[in-house]
Amino acid sequence: MQRLGPYELIETLGSGAMGTVWRARHAELGAVRALKVLALRTPSRRERFRRETEHLARIHHPNVVTIHDAGLEATRGWFAMDLIEGRSLREALEAGPLPTQQALEVADGIAAGLEALHAAGVAHRDLKLENWLFDSLDLCENQKFTVRPCCIVDV
């Protein structure tokens, strides 16, 4: 099994321009997390990653995914987040329009999550429907978090 830091990479959950997200298990603790892996080929990108993960780790908000761990290895950076099992906002909308009240709650949750990120000096940089996740109750949880609309961070 492939490993990155203390995490065993189980399966790819998705990938995009910014990197790849894996389902991963902490080898010693057994915690299963979402592990975002980014290519950081330049010193400036590695420094930006270090600064932003430091800021992200301090954010505790119901609409922002919690960062549990982070690391740099050679030309890759990674951070471990809560794993949200559920569907994205895109998947929810493909099933049909949201009821008005739920749509307002989702919009409010997204705005609250972005406000928390911006207050911490972090820009999301990848706002798209796939990056807004709902837990199994169909309520958005920040990557991990509470029964409200939430956002996934992507540095």
mmCIF file of C-alpha atoms in Angstrom:
data_model
loop_
_atom_site.group_PDB
_atom_site.id
_atom_site.type_symbol
_atom_site.label_atom_id
_atom_site.label_comp_id
_atom_site.label_asym_id
_atom_site.label_seq_id
_atom_site.Cartn_x
_atom_site.Cartn_y
_atom_site.Cartn_z
ATOM 1 C CA MET A 1 0.000 0.000 0.000
ATOM 2 C CA GLN A 2 1.294 3.446 -0.927
ATOM 3 C CA ARG A 3 2.079 5.752 1.979
ATOM 4 C CA LEU A 4 2.438 9.479 2.492
ATOM 5 C CA GLY A 5 3.600 10.648 5.890
ATOM 6 C CA PRO A 6 1.786 8.547 8.490
ATOM 7 C CA TYR A 7 -1.099 7.835 6.080
ATOM 8 C CA GLU A 8 -1.792 4.750 3.972
ATOM 9 C CA LEU A 9 -3.473 5.777 0.706
ATOM 10 C CA ILE A 10 -6.573 3.633 0.223
ATOM 11 C CA GLU A 11 -8.291 5.011 -2.892
ATOM 12 C CA THR A 12 -8.522 8.142 -5.001
ATOM 13 C CA LEU A 13 -11.657 10.177 -4.259
ATOM 14 C CA GLY A 14 -11.072 12.809 -6.923
ATOM 15 C CA SER A 15 -8.517 14.965 -8.648
ATOM 16 C CA GLY A 16 -8.357 18.352 -10.276
ATOM 17 C CA ALA A 17 -6.059 21.190 -11.202
ATOM 18 C CA MET A 18 -4.980 21.718 -7.598
ATOM 19 C CA GLY A 19 -4.197 18.110 -6.673
ATOM 20 C CA THR A 20 -5.651 14.744 -5.727
ATOM 21 C CA VAL A 21 -7.834 13.772 -2.776
ATOM 22 C CA TRP A 22 -7.397 10.288 -1.313
ATOM 23 C CA ARG A 23 -9.244 8.225 1.243
ATOM 24 C CA ALA A 24 -6.416 7.512 3.668
ATOM 25 C CA ARG A 25 -5.902 5.800 7.008
ATOM 26 C CA HIS A 26 -3.487 6.951 9.690
ATOM 27 C CA ALA A 27 -1.203 3.916 10.025
ATOM 28 C CA GLU A 28 -0.884 4.115 13.813
ATOM 29 C CA LEU A 29 -4.169 5.656 14.944
ATOM 30 C CA GLY A 30 -6.485 4.058 12.389
ATOM 31 C CA ALA A 31 -8.365 7.308 11.708
ATOM 32 C CA VAL A 32 -9.741 7.481 8.164
ATOM 33 C CA ARG A 33 -9.439 10.931 6.597
ATOM 34 C CA ALA A 34 -9.547 12.715 3.267
ATOM 35 C CA LEU A 35 -5.939 13.443 2.285
ATOM 36 C CA LYS A 36 -5.373 16.294 -0.176
ATOM 37 C CA VAL A 37 -2.064 15.888 -2.038
ATOM 38 C CA LEU A 38 -0.594 18.792 -4.010
ATOM 39 C CA ALA A 39 2.418 19.099 -6.311
ATOM 40 C CA LEU A 40 4.698 21.789 -4.848
ATOM 41 C CA ARG A 41 7.653 22.050 -7.201
ATOM 42 C CA THR A 42 8.884 25.529 -6.291
ATOM 43 C CA PRO A 43 10.098 26.949 -2.979
ATOM 44 C CA SER A 44 7.455 29.696 -3.153
ATOM 45 C CA ARG A 45 4.619 27.151 -3.536
ATOM 46 C CA ARG A 46 5.980 25.093 -0.634
ATOM 47 C CA GLU A 47 6.161 28.209 1.556
ATOM 48 C CA ARG A 48 2.623 29.271 0.598
ATOM 49 C CA PHE A 49 1.384 25.749 1.381
ATOM 50 C CA ARG A 50 3.097 25.828 4.793
ATOM 51 C CA ARG A 51 1.591 29.234 5.653
ATOM 52 C CA GLU A 52 -1.909 28.374 4.466
ATOM 53 C CA THR A 53 -2.109 24.984 6.180
ATOM 54 C CA GLU A 54 -0.939 26.678 9.377
ATOM 55 C CA HIS A 55 -3.812 29.180 9.042
ATOM 56 C CA LEU A 56 -6.317 26.475 8.073
ATOM 57 C CA ALA A 57 -5.441 24.327 11.074
ATOM 58 C CA ARG A 58 -6.535 27.189 13.341
ATOM 59 C CA ILE A 59 -9.988 27.514 11.785
ATOM 60 C CA HIS A 60 -12.727 25.792 13.739
ATOM 61 C CA HIS A 61 -15.993 26.597 12.029
ATOM 62 C CA PRO A 62 -18.977 24.370 11.246
ATOM 63 C CA ASN A 63 -18.802 25.328 7.565
ATOM 64 C CA VAL A 64 -15.085 24.808 7.001
ATOM 65 C CA VAL A 65 -13.423 21.449 6.845
ATOM 66 C CA THR A 66 -11.163 20.704 9.799
ATOM 67 C CA ILE A 67 -7.489 20.156 9.059
ATOM 68 C CA HIS A 68 -6.012 17.498 11.356
ATOM 69 C CA ASP A 69 -2.496 17.091 10.030
ATOM 70 C CA ALA A 70 -0.214 18.346 7.249
ATOM 71 C CA GLY A 71 3.208 17.676 5.850
ATOM 72 C CA LEU A 72 5.732 18.344 3.108
ATOM 73 C CA GLU A 73 7.700 15.588 1.410
ATOM 74 C CA ALA A 74 10.076 16.399 -1.453
ATOM 75 C CA THR A 75 7.860 18.101 -4.055
ATOM 76 C CA ARG A 76 4.506 17.137 -2.514
ATOM 77 C CA GLY A 77 2.463 18.687 0.230
ATOM 78 C CA TRP A 78 -0.502 17.032 1.914
ATOM 79 C CA PHE A 79 -3.102 17.757 4.535
ATOM 80 C CA ALA A 80 -5.540 15.430 6.282
ATOM 81 C CA MET A 81 -9.160 16.521 6.697
ATOM 82 C CA ASP A 82 -12.367 15.022 7.987
ATOM 83 C CA LEU A 83 -13.826 12.633 5.450
ATOM 84 C CA ILE A 84 -17.409 13.524 4.532
ATOM 85 C CA GLU A 85 -19.359 10.599 3.147
ATOM 86 C CA GLY A 86 -22.164 12.031 1.117
ATOM 87 C CA ARG A 87 -22.769 13.947 -2.044
ATOM 88 C CA SER A 88 -21.642 17.207 -3.539
ATOM 89 C CA LEU A 89 -23.839 20.206 -4.190
ATOM 90 C CA ARG A 90 -23.591 19.364 -7.922
ATOM 91 C CA GLU A 91 -24.981 15.872 -7.256
ATOM 92 C CA ALA A 92 -27.765 17.306 -5.097
ATOM 93 C CA LEU A 93 -28.752 19.794 -7.814
ATOM 94 C CA GLU A 94 -28.690 17.131 -10.529
ATOM 95 C CA ALA A 95 -31.517 15.441 -8.615
ATOM 96 C CA GLY A 96 -33.561 18.630 -9.010
ATOM 97 C CA PRO A 97 -33.807 22.098 -7.519
ATOM 98 C CA LEU A 98 -33.459 22.450 -3.771
ATOM 99 C CA PRO A 99 -36.504 23.605 -1.818
ATOM 100 C CA THR A 100 -36.274 27.359 -1.243
ATOM 101 C CA GLN A 101 -35.555 27.115 2.491
ATOM 102 C CA GLN A 102 -32.817 24.525 1.992
ATOM 103 C CA ALA A 103 -31.276 26.581 -0.837
ATOM 104 C CA LEU A 104 -31.160 29.604 1.478
ATOM 105 C CA GLU A 105 -29.540 27.526 4.238
ATOM 106 C CA VAL A 106 -26.946 26.176 1.806
ATOM 107 C CA ALA A 107 -26.147 29.676 0.510
ATOM 108 C CA ASP A 108 -25.883 30.967 4.077
ATOM 109 C CA GLY A 109 -23.554 28.113 5.030
ATOM 110 C CA ILE A 110 -21.317 28.671 2.015
ATOM 111 C CA ALA A 111 -21.108 32.394 2.779
ATOM 112 C CA ALA A 112 -20.324 31.711 6.452
ATOM 113 C CA GLY A 113 -17.583 29.240 5.519
ATOM 114 C CA LEU A 114 -15.989 31.645 3.052
ATOM 115 C CA GLU A 115 -16.194 34.449 5.604
ATOM 116 C CA ALA A 116 -14.324 32.282 8.140
ATOM 117 C CA LEU A 117 -11.637 31.448 5.565
ATOM 118 C CA HIS A 118 -11.191 35.071 4.529
ATOM 119 C CA ALA A 119 -11.047 36.219 8.157
ATOM 120 C CA ALA A 120 -8.121 33.806 8.600
ATOM 121 C CA GLY A 121 -6.394 35.162 5.497
ATOM 122 C CA VAL A 122 -7.090 32.117 3.309
ATOM 123 C CA ALA A 123 -8.523 32.200 -0.218
ATOM 124 C CA HIS A 124 -10.469 29.111 -1.352
ATOM 125 C CA ARG A 125 -9.190 29.290 -4.963
ATOM 126 C CA ASP A 126 -11.393 26.498 -6.321
ATOM 127 C CA LEU A 127 -15.042 27.423 -5.864
ATOM 128 C CA LYS A 128 -17.167 24.877 -7.695
ATOM 129 C CA LEU A 129 -20.231 22.777 -6.949
ATOM 130 C CA GLU A 130 -18.153 19.619 -6.421
ATOM 131 C CA ASN A 131 -16.327 21.256 -3.496
ATOM 132 C CA TRP A 132 -19.448 21.796 -1.388
ATOM 133 C CA LEU A 133 -20.289 18.535 0.357
ATOM 134 C CA PHE A 134 -23.359 17.269 2.163
ATOM 135 C CA ASP A 135 -23.311 14.565 4.796
ATOM 136 C CA SER A 136 -25.646 11.572 4.656
ATOM 137 C CA LEU A 137 -28.467 13.713 6.071
ATOM 138 C CA ASP A 138 -28.198 15.884 2.960
ATOM 139 C CA LEU A 139 -27.020 18.781 5.056
ATOM 140 C CA CYS A 140 -23.747 20.374 4.165
ATOM 141 C CA GLU A 141 -20.952 19.694 6.563
ATOM 142 C CA ASN A 142 -17.604 21.357 6.389
ATOM 143 C CA GLN A 143 -15.357 18.738 5.308
ATOM 144 C CA LYS A 144 -15.673 17.549 7.448
ATOM 145 C CA PHE A 145 -18.413 19.235 9.993
ATOM 146 C CA THR A 146 -21.835 19.778 11.710
ATOM 147 C CA VAL A 147 -25.257 19.555 10.275
ATOM 148 C CA ARG A 148 -25.139 22.716 8.237
ATOM 149 C CA PRO A 149 -24.030 23.718 4.792
ATOM 150 C CA CYS A 150 -20.291 23.727 4.494
ATOM 151 C CA CYS A 151 -17.302 24.104 2.287
ATOM 152 C CA ILE A 152 -14.222 22.122 1.486
ATOM 153 C CA VAL A 153 -11.027 24.066 1.463
ATOM 154 C CA ASP A 154 -8.609 23.762 -1.375
ATOM 155 C CA VAL A 155 -5.297 25.588 -1.166
#
